[in-house]
Coordinates of C-alpha atoms and ligand atoms in Angstrom, one line a residue:
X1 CA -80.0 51.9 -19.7
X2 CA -77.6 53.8 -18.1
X3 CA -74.1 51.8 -16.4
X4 CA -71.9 53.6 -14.4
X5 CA -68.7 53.8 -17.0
X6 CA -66.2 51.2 -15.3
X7 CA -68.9 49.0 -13.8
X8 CA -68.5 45.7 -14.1
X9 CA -71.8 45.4 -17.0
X10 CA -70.4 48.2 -18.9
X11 CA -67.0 46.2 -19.4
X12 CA -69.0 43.3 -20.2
X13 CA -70.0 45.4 -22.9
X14 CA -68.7 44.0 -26.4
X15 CA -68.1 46.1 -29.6
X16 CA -71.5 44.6 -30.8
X17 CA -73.1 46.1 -27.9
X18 CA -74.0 42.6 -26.6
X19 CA -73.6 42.1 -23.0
X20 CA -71.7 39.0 -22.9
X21 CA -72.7 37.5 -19.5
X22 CA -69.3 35.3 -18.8
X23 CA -68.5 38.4 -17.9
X24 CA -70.7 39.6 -15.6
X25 CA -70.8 39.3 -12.0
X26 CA -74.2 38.2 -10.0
X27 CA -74.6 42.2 -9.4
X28 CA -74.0 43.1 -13.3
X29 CA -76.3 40.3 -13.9
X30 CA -79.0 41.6 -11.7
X31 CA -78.3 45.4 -13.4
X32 CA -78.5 43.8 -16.6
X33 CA -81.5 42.2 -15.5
X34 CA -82.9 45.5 -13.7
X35 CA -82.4 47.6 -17.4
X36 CA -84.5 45.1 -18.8
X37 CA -87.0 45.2 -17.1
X38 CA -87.0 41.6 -14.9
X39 CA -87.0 40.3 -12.0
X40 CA -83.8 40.5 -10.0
X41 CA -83.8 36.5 -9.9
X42 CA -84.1 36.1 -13.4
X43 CA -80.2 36.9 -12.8
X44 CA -79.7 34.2 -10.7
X45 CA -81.1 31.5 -13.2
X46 CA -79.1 32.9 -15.9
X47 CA -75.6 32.8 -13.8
X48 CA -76.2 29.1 -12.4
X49 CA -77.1 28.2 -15.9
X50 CA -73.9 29.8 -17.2
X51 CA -71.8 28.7 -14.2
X52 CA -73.2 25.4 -13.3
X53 CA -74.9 24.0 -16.6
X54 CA -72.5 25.3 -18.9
X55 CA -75.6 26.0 -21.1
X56 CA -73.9 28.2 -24.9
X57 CA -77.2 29.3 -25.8
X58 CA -79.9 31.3 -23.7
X59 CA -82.5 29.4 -25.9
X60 CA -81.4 25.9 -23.4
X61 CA -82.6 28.1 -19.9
X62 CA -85.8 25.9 -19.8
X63 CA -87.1 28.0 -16.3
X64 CA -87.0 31.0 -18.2
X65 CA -90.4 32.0 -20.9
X66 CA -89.3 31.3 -24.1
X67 CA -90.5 35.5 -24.7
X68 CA -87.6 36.2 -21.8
X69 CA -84.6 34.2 -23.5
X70 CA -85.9 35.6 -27.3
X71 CA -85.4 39.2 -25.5
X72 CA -82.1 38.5 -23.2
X73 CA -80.4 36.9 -27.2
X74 CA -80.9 40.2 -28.4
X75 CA -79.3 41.9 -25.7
X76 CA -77.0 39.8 -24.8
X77 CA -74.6 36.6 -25.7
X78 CA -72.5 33.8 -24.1
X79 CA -68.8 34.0 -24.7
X80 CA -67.3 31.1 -25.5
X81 CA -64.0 29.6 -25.8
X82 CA -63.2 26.6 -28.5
X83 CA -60.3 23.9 -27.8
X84 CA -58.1 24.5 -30.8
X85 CA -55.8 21.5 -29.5
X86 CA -55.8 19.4 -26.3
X87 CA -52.3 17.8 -25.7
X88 CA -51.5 15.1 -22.7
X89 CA -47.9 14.9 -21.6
X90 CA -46.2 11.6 -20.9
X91 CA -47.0 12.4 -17.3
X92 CA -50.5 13.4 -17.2
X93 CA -50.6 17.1 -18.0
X94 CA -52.7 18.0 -20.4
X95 CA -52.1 21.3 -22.2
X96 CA -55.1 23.2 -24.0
X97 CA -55.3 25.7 -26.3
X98 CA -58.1 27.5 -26.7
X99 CA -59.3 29.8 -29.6
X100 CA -60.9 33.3 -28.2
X101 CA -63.6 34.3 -30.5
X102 CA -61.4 37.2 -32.0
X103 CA -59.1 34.3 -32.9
X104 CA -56.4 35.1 -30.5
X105 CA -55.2 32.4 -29.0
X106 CA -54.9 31.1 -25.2
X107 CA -53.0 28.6 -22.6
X108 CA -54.4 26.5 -20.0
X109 CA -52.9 23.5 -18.1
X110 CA -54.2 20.6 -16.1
X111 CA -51.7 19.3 -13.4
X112 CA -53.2 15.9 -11.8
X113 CA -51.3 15.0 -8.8
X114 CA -51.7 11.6 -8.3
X115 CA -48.9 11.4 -6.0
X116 CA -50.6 13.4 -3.1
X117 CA -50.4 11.7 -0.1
X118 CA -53.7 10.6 2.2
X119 CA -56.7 9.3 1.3
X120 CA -59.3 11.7 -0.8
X121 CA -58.9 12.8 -4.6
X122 CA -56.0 13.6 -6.2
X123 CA -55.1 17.1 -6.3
X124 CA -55.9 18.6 -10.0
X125 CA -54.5 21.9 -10.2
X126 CA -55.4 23.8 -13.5
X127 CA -53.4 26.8 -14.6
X128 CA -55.1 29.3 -16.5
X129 CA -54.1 32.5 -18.3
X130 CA -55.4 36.1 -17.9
X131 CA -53.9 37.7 -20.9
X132 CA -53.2 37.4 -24.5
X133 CA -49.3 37.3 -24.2
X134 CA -47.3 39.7 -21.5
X135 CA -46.1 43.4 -21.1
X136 CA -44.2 42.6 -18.3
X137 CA -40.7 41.0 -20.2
X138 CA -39.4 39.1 -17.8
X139 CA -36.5 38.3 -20.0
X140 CA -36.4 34.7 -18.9
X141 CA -40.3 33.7 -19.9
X142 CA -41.2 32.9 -23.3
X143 CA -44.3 34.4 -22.8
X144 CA -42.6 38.0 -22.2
X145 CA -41.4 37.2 -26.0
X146 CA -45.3 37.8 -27.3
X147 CA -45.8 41.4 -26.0
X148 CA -48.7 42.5 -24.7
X149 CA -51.5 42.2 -27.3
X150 CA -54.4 42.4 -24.9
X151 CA -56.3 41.7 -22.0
X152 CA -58.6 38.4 -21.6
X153 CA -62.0 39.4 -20.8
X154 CA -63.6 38.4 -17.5
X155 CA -65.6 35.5 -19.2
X156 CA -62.4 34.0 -21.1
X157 CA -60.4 33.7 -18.0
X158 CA -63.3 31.8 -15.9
X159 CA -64.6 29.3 -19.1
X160 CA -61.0 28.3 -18.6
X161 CA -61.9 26.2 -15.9
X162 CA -65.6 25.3 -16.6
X163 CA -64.4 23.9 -19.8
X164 CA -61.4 21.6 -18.5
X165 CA -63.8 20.9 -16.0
X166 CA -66.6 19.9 -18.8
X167 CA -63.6 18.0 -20.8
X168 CA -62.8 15.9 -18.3
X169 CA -66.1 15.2 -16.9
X170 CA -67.6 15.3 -13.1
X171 CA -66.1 12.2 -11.6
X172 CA -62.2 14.3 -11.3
X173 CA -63.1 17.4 -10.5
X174 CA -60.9 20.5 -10.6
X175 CA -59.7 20.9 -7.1
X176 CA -56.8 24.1 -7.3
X177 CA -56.7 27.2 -9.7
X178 CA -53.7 28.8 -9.8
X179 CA -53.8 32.4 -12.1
X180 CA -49.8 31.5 -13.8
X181 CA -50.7 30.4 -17.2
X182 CA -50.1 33.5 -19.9
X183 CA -50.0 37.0 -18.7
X184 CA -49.7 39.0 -15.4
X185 CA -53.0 38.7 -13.3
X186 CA -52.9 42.2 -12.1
X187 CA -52.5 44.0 -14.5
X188 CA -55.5 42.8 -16.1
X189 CA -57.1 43.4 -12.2
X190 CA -60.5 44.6 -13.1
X191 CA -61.5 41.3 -15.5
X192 CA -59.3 38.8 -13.1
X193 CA -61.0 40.2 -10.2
X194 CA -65.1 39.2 -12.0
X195 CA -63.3 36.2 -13.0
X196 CA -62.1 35.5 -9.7
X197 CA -66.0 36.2 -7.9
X198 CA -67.2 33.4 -10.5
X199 CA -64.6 31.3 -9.2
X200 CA -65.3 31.8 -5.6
X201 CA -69.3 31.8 -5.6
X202 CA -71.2 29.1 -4.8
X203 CA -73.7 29.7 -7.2
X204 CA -71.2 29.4 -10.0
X205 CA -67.9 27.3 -10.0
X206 CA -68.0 27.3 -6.6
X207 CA -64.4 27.1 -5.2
X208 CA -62.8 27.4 -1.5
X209 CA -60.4 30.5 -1.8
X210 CA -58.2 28.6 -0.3
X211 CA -57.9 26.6 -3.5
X212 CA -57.0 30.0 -5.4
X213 CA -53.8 31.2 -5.9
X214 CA -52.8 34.8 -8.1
X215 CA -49.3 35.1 -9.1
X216 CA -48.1 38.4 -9.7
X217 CA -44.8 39.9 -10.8
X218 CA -45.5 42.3 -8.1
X219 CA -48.1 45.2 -8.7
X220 CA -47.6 46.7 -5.5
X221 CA -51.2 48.6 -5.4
X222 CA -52.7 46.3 -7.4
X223 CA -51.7 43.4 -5.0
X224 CA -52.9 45.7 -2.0
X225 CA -56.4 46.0 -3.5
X226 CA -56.7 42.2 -3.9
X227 CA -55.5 41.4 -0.6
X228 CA -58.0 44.1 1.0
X229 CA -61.6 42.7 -1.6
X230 CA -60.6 39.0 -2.0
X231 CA -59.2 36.2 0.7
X232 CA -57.4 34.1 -2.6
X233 CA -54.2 32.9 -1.9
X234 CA -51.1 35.4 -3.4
X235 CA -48.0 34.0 -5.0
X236 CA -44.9 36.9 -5.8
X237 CA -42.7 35.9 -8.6
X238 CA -39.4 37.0 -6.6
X239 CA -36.7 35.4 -8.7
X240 CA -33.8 37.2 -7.5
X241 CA -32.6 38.6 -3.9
X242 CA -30.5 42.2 -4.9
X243 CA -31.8 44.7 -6.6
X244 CA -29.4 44.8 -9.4
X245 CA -29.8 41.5 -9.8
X246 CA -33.6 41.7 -10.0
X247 CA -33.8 44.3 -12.4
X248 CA -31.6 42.6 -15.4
X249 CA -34.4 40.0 -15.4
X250 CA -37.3 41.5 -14.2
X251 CA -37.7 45.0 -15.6
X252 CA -40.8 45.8 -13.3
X253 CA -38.4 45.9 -10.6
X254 CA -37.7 50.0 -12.5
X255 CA -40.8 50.9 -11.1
X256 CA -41.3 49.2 -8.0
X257 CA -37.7 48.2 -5.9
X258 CA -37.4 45.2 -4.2
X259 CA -37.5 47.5 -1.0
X260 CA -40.8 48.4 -1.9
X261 CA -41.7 44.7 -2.7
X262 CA -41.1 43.5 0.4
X263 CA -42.4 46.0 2.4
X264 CA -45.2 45.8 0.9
X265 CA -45.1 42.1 1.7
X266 CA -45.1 42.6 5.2
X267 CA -47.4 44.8 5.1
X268 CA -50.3 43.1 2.8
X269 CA -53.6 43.0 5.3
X270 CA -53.7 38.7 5.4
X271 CA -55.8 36.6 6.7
X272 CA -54.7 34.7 9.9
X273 CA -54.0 31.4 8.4
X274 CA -52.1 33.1 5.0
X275 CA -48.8 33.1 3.4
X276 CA -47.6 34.8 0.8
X277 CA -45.9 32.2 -2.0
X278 CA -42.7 33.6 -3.5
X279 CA -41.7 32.3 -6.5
X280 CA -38.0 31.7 -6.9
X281 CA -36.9 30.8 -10.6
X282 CA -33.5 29.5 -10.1
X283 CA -31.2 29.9 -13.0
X284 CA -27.8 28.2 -12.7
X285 CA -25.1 31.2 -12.4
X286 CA -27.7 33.8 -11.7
X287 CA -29.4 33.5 -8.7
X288 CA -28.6 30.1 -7.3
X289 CA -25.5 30.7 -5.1
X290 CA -25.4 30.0 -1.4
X291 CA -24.9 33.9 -1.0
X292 CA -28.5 34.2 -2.8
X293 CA -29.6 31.5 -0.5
X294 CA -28.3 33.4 2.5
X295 CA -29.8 36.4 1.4
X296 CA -33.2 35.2 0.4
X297 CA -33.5 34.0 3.7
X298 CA -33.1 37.8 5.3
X299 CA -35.8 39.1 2.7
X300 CA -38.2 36.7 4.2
X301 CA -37.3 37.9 8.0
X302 CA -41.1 39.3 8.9
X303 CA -42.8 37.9 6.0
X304 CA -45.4 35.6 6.8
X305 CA -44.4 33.6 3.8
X306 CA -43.5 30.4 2.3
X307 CA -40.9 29.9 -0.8
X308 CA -41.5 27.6 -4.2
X309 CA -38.3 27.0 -5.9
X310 CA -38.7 26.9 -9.3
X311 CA -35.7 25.1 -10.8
X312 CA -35.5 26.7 -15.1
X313 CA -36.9 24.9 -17.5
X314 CA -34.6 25.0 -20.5
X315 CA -35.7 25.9 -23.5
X316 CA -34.1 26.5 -27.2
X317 CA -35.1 30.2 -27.2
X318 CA -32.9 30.8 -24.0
X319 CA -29.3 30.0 -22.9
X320 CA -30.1 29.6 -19.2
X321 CA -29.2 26.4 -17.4
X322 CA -31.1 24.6 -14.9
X323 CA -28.9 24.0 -11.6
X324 CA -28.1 21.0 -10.8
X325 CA -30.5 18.9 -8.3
X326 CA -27.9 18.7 -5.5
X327 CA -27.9 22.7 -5.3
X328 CA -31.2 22.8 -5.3
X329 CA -32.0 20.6 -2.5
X330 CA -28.5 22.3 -0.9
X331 CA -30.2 25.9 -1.7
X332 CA -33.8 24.1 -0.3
X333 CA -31.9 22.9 2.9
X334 CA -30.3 26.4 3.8
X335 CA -33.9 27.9 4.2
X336 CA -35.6 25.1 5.6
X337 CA -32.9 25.0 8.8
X338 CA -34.1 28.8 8.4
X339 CA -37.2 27.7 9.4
X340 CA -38.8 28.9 5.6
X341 CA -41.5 26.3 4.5
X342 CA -39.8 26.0 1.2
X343 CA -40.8 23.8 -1.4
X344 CA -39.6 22.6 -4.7
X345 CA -41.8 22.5 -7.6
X346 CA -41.5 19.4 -9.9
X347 CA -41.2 20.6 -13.8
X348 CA -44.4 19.0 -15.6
X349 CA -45.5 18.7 -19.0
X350 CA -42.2 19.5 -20.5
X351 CA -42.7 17.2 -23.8
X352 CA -45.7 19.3 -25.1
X353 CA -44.2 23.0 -23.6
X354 CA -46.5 23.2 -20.8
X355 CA -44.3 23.7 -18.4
X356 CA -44.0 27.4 -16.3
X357 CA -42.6 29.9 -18.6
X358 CA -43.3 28.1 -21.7
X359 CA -46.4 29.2 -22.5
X360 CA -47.2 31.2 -25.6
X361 CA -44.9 29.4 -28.2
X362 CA -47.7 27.1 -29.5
X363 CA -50.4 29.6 -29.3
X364 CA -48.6 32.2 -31.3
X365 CA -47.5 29.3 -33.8
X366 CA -50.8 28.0 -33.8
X367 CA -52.5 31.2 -34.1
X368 CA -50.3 31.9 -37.5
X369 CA -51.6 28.7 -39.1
X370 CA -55.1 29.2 -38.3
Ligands
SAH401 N1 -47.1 37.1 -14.4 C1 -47.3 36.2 -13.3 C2 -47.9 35.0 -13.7 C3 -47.1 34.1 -14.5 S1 -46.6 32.8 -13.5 C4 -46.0 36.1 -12.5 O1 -44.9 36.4 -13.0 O2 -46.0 35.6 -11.4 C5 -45.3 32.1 -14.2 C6 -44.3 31.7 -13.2 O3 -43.3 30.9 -14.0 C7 -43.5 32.9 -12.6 O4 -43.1 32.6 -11.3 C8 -42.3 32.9 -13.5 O5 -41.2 33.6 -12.8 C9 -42.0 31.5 -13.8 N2 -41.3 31.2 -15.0 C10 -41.2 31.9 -16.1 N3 -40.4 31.3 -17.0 C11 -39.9 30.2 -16.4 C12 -39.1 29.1 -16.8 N4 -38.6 29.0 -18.0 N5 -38.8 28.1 -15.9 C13 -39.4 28.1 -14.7 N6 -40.2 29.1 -14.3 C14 -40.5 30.1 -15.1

């Protein structure tokens, strides 16, 4: 069979040479199907099996001759993910940590929202990750701490949410996915972008792209081929409004300048009724001043965007302070009279470290024990 050499089948190519079909999109499925000689909806059985049954074994696919699953187990597998610990926080988060079949170990976390107001389910949000630690050392995360040590494939970022979603059973169902767990989304683009089809389609998990959101440090071309193949919702981890101040914390900010950032920004091709998110992690000291407040609030001038404070969560590993509630709400008020839809994001799931930025820690300690 012959793949063209980044298509989306040949990545789902393992070292085994089995096709491990988490990773395929409905097209890779259908080439995968094509080299085999089947039917082009053969492909279709297999991916709402995968996506909708949550089937491990291609021996379950009942609609499928047992001659046709024999042949597609030696050609291909399922990947799977295995809970190495589930955790639930005082407040309802629940933390999971997941052990990748090379034993590397993964983040995700569940955020109910029982507090959402109007009548209809409570928001679940669930974080997932997109990489086995972080390249980009955002000297702030714990994450950034871990390195880099590689990529998650396609199939391990999307069994993220099918197997929450199998944990906690059908009657809560997942309702927002947002791509800030462990690692930076884009620059694992090609896999996060397959992860992110099985996401959206409605013959696998099936979720409104409004419901989507992929946080990024800031990949300037990466971010512009998202906006321009995928209508997700994009968050920008900003963290900072001056250059220099930006790049003691962020060190991407070397290669691509706040300048650039923004611009960028206003440029990104959105959709009508989209805003870009920007993160702000405020760090007592650092970025928190009215000044910073003042000038965030001329970075957004033309920016069809919102803002998400994000006030630090302290940890032992870090001397940086969380500011004070009043200056936060202060900081929050300045942009608001602005006119900035700005929001403040409540810290959850501190007591088991599932909280933003402290990601990582357990996996790497778990990983060492295992
Ligand atoms: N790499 C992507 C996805 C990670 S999202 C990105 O940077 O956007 C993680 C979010 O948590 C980012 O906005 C990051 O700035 C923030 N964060 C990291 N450490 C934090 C901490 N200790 N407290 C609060 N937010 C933190």
């Amino acid at each position: 069979m012959t793949t063209r050499r980044n298509s989306t089948l040949s990545r789902a190519n393992r070292p085994d040479g089995l096709v491990d079909v988490t990773s395929c999109d409905i097209s890779a499925l259908e080439e995968l199907m094509a080299g085999m000689g089947k039917e082009r909806f053969r492909a279709l059985q297999v991916y709402k099996w995968i996506w909708q049954r949550g089937v491990t074994d291609f021996h379950q696919m009942t609609n499928i001759s047992k001659a046709n699953r024999a042949e597609l187990a030696n050609r291909a597998t399922i990947g799977q993910l295995v809970a190495a610990s589930i955790q639930e926080s005082t407040d309802g988060t629940r933390k999971y940590v997941w052990q990748c079949q090379d034993g590397s170990n993964i983040e995700s976390v569940l955020i109910p929202d029982e507090n959402r107001p109007g009548p209809g389910k409570p928001r679940m949000t669930l974080c997932v990750s997109t990489q086995v630690g972080c390249a980009m050392a955002c000297t702030f995360c714990l994450t950034g701490d871990l390195g880099l040590k590689r990529n998650l494939s396609a199939g391990e970022i999307a069994l993220q949410p099918l197997l929450v979603q199998q944990d906690i059973g059908p009657d809560v169902p997942i309702t927002n996915i947002v791509m800030m767990g462990m690692g930076e989304p884009l620059h694992n683009s090609d896999n996060v972008v397959v992860a992110l089809r099985n996401m959206l389609d409605e013959e696998a998990l099936n979720f409104s792209h409004r419901r989507i959101t992929v946080s990024t440090v800031g990949l300037i071309p990466a971010m512009k081929k998202l906006a321009s193949d995928l209508p997700v919702n994009i968050a920008v981890s900003l963290n900072a409004t001056t250059e220099e101040q930006r790049r003691t914390v962020m060190p991407i900010t070397k290669r691509y300048s706040m300048e650039m950032l923004m611009q960028a920004c206003r440029e990104l091709p959105l959709p009508r009724a989209k805003r870009i998110t920007f993160e702000y992690v405020m760090m007592a000291g650092f970025n928190d001043s009215m000044d910073d407040a003042r000038r965030l609030a001329v970075l957004m001038r033309g920016v069809k965007s919102k803002v998400n404070l994000i006030p630090y969560n302290e940890n032992p590993d870090r001397d940086i302070r969380r500011p004070s509630e009043a200056r936060v709400k202060e900081f929050q008020n300045y942009l608001v009279n602005k006119r900035i839809h700005t929001s403040v994001r409540t810290t959850r799931g501190r007591d088991i470290s599932a909280a933003c930025g402290q990601l990582g820690k357990a996996a790497e300690t778990m990983a060492k024990r295992l």
